[in-house]
mmCIF file of C-alpha atoms in Angstrom:
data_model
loop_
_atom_site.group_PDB
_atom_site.id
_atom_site.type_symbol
_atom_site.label_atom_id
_atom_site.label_comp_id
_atom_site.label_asym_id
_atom_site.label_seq_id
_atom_site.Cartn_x
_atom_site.Cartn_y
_atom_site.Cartn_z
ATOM 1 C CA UNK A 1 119.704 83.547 91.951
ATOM 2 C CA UNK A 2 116.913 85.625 90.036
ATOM 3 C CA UNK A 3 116.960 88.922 89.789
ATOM 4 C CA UNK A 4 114.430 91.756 88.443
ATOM 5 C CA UNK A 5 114.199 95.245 87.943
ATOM 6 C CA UNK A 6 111.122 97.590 88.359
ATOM 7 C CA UNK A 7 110.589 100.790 87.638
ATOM 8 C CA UNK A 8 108.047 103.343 89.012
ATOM 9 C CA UNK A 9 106.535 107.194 88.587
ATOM 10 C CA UNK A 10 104.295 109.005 91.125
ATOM 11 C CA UNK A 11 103.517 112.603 90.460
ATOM 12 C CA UNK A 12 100.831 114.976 93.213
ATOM 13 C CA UNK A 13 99.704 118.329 93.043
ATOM 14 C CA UNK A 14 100.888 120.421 95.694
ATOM 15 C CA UNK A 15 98.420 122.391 97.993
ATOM 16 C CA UNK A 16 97.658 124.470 100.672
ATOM 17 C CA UNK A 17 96.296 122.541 104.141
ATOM 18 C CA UNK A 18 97.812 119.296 103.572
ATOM 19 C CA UNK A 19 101.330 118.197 104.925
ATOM 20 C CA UNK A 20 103.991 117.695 102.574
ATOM 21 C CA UNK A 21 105.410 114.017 102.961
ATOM 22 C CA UNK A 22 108.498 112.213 101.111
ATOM 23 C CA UNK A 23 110.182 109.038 102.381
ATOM 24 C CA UNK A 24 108.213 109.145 105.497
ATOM 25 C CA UNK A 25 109.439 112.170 106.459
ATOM 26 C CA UNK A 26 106.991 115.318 107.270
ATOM 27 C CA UNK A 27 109.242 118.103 105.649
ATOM 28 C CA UNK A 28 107.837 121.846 106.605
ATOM 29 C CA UNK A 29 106.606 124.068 103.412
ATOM 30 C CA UNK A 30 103.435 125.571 103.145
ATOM 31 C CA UNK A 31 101.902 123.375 100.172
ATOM 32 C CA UNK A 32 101.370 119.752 100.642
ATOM 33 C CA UNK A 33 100.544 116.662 98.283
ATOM 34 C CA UNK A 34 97.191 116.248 97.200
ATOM 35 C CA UNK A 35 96.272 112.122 97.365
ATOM 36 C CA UNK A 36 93.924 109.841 98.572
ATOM 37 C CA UNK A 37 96.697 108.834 101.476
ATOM 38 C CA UNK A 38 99.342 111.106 102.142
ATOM 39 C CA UNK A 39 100.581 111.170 98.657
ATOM 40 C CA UNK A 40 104.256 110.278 99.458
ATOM 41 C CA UNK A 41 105.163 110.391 95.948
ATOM 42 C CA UNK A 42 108.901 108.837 96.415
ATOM 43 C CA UNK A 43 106.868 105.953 98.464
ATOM 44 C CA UNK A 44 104.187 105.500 95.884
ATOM 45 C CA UNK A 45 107.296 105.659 92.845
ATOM 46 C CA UNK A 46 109.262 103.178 94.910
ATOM 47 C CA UNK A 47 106.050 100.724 95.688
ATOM 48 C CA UNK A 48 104.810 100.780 91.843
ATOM 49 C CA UNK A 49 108.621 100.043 90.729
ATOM 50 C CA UNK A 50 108.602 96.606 93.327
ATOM 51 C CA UNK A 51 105.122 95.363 91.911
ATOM 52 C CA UNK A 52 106.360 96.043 88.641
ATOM 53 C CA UNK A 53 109.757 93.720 89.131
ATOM 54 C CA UNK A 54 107.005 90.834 89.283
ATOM 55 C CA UNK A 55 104.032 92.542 86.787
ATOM 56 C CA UNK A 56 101.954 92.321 89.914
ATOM 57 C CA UNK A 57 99.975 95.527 88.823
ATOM 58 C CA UNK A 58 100.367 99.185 90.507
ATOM 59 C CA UNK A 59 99.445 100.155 94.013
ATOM 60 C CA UNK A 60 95.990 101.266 92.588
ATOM 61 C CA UNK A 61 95.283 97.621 92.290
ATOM 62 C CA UNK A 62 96.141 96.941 96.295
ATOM 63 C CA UNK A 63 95.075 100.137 97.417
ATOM 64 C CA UNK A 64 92.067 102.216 95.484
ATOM 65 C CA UNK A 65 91.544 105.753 96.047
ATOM 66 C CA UNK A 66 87.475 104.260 95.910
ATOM 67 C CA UNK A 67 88.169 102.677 99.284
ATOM 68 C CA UNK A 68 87.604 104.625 102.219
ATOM 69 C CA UNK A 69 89.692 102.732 103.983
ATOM 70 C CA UNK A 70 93.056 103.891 102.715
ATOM 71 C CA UNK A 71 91.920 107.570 103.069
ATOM 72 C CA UNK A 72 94.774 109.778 104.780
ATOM 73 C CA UNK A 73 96.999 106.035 105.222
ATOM 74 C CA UNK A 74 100.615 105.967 105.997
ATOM 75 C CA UNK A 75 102.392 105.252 102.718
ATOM 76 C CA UNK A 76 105.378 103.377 104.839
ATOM 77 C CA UNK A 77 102.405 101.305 106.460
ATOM 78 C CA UNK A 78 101.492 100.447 102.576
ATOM 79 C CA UNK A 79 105.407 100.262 101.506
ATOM 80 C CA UNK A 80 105.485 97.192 104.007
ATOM 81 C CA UNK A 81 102.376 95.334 102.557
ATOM 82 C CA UNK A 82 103.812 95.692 99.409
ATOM 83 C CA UNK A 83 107.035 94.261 100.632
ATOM 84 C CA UNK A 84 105.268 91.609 102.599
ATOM 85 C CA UNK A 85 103.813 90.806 99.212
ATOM 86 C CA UNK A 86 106.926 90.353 96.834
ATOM 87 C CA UNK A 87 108.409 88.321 100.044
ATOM 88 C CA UNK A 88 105.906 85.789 99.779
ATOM 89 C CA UNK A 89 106.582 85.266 96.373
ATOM 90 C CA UNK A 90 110.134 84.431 97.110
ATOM 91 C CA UNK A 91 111.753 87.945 96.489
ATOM 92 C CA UNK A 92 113.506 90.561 98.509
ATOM 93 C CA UNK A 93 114.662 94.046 97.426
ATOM 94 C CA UNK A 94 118.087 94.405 96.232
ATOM 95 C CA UNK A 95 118.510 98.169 96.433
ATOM 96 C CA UNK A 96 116.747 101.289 95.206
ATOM 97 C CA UNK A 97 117.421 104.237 93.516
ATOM 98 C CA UNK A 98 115.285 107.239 93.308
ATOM 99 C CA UNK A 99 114.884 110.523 92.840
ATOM 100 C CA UNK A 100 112.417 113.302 93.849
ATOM 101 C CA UNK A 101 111.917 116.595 91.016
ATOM 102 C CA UNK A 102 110.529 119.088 93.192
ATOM 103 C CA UNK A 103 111.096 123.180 92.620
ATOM 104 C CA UNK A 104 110.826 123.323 96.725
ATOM 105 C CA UNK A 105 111.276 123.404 99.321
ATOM 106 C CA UNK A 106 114.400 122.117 99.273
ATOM 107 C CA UNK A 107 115.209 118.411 100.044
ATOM 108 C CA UNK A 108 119.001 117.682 100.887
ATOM 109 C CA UNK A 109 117.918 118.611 104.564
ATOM 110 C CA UNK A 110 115.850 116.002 104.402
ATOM 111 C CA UNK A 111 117.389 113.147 102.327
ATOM 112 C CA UNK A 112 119.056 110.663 105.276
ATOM 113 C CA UNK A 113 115.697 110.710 107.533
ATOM 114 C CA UNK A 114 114.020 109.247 104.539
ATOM 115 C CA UNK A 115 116.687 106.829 103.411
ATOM 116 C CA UNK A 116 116.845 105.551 106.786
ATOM 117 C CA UNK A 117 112.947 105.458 106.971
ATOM 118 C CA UNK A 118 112.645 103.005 103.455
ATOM 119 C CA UNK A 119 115.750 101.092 104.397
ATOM 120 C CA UNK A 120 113.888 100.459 107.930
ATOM 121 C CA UNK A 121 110.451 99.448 106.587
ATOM 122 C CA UNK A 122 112.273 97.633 104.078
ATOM 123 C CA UNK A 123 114.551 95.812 106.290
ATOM 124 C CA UNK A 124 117.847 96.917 104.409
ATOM 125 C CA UNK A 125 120.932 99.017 105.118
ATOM 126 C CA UNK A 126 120.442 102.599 104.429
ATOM 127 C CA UNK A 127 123.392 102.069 101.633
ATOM 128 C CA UNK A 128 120.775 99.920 99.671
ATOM 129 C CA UNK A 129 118.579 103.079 99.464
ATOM 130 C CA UNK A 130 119.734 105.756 97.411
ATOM 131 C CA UNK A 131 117.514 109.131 97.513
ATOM 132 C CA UNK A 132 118.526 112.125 94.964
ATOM 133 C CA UNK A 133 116.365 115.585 94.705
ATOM 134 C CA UNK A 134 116.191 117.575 91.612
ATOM 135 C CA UNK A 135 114.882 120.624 90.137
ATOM 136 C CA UNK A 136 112.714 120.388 87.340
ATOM 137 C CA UNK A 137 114.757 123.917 86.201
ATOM 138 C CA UNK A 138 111.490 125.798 86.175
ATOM 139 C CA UNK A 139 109.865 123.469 83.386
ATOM 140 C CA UNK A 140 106.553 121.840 83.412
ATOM 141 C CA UNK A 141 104.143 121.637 86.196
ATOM 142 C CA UNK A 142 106.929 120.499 88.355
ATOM 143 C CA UNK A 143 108.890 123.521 87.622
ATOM 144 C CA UNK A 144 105.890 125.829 88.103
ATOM 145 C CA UNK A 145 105.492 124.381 91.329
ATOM 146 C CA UNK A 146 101.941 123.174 90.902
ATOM 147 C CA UNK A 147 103.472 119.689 91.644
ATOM 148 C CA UNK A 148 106.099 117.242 92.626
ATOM 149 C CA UNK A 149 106.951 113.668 91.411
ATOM 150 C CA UNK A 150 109.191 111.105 92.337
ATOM 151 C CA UNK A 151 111.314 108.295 89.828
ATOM 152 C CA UNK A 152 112.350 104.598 91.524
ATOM 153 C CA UNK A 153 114.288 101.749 90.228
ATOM 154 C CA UNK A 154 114.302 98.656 92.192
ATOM 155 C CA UNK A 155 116.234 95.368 91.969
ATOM 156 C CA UNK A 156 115.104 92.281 93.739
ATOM 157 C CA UNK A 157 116.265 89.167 93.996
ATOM 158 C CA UNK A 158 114.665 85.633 94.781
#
C-alpha cells in the first residue's frame, strides 16, 4: 500500500452580512467569511491538503473565483469533487487532522456537527476526522478578529 500526506492553509476575512460557515456547519455570530463560495476555510484547508497528497494543484485550479459558476457554492459539494478526484486516481483518505484559529465565536459547540459532516461527504468514520479550534491569543489578524483560518493534514492511501 501507498500512502501520502498533504497539507493545506485557508485563511477569510470575516464580515458583516455573510454567514459564517466551518465544516459544513452554519455556526451563528454576526461576522461571516468573505469568499467567492462560502469560504469554509476548514473545507478549503482540508481540500488543498488532499490535492496536495498527489501535487494535483490547489482548489483555485478546480474551482476559480473568475468563474461565476462557483459563486456562493457549497464547499462540501466541492469537498466531494475533490474526493471524487483523488478516488479516480486510485486513492482514498486515510484520516484528517485539522484545526480552526479563530478569536470567536467560539467553536467546541460546534466541533462534532462538522466532523460528522467531512467524515459523511468523505465516506469515513467520524474517528478518521479530527477537528481542533484555537485562539490565535489576540495576535495577528486572526487575533484581531479581522479573520479566521483553518490548518489540515491528510493521509491517503492507494
Amino acid at each position: 500500500m501507498n500512502i501520502r500526506i498533504g497539507n493545506g492553509y485557508d485563511i477569510h476575512r470575516l464580515v458583516s452580512d455573510r454567514p459564517l460557515i466551518l465544516g459544513g456547519v452554519k455556526i451563528p455570530h454576526s461576522l461571516g467569511l468573505l469568499g467567492h463560495s462560502d469560504a469554509d476555510v476548514l473545507t478549503h484547508a482540508i481540500m488543498d491538503a488532499m490535492l496536495g497528497a498527489l501535487s494535483l494543484g490547489d482548489i483555485g485550479h478546480y474551482f476559480p473565483p473568475s468563474d461565476p459558476k462557483w459563486a456562493g457554492a457549497n464547499s462540501l459539494v466541492l469537498l466531494e469533487q475533490v474526493n471524487e478526484l483523488i478516488q479516480e486516481q486510485g486513492w482514498r483518505v486515510g484520516n484528517i487532522d485539522s484545526v480552526v484559529v479563530a478569536e470567536r465565536p467560539k467553536l467546541k459547540p460546534h466541533i462534532e456537527e462538522m466532523r460528522g459532516n467531512l467524515a459523511k461527504v468523505l465516506h469515513l468514520e467520524p474517528n478518521q476526522v479530527g477537528v481542533k479550534a484555537t485562539t490565535n491569543e489576540k495576535l495577528g489578524p486572526v487575533g484581531n478578529q479581522e479573520g479566521i483560518c483553518a490548518y489540515a493534514v491528510v493521509l491517503i492511501s492507494g
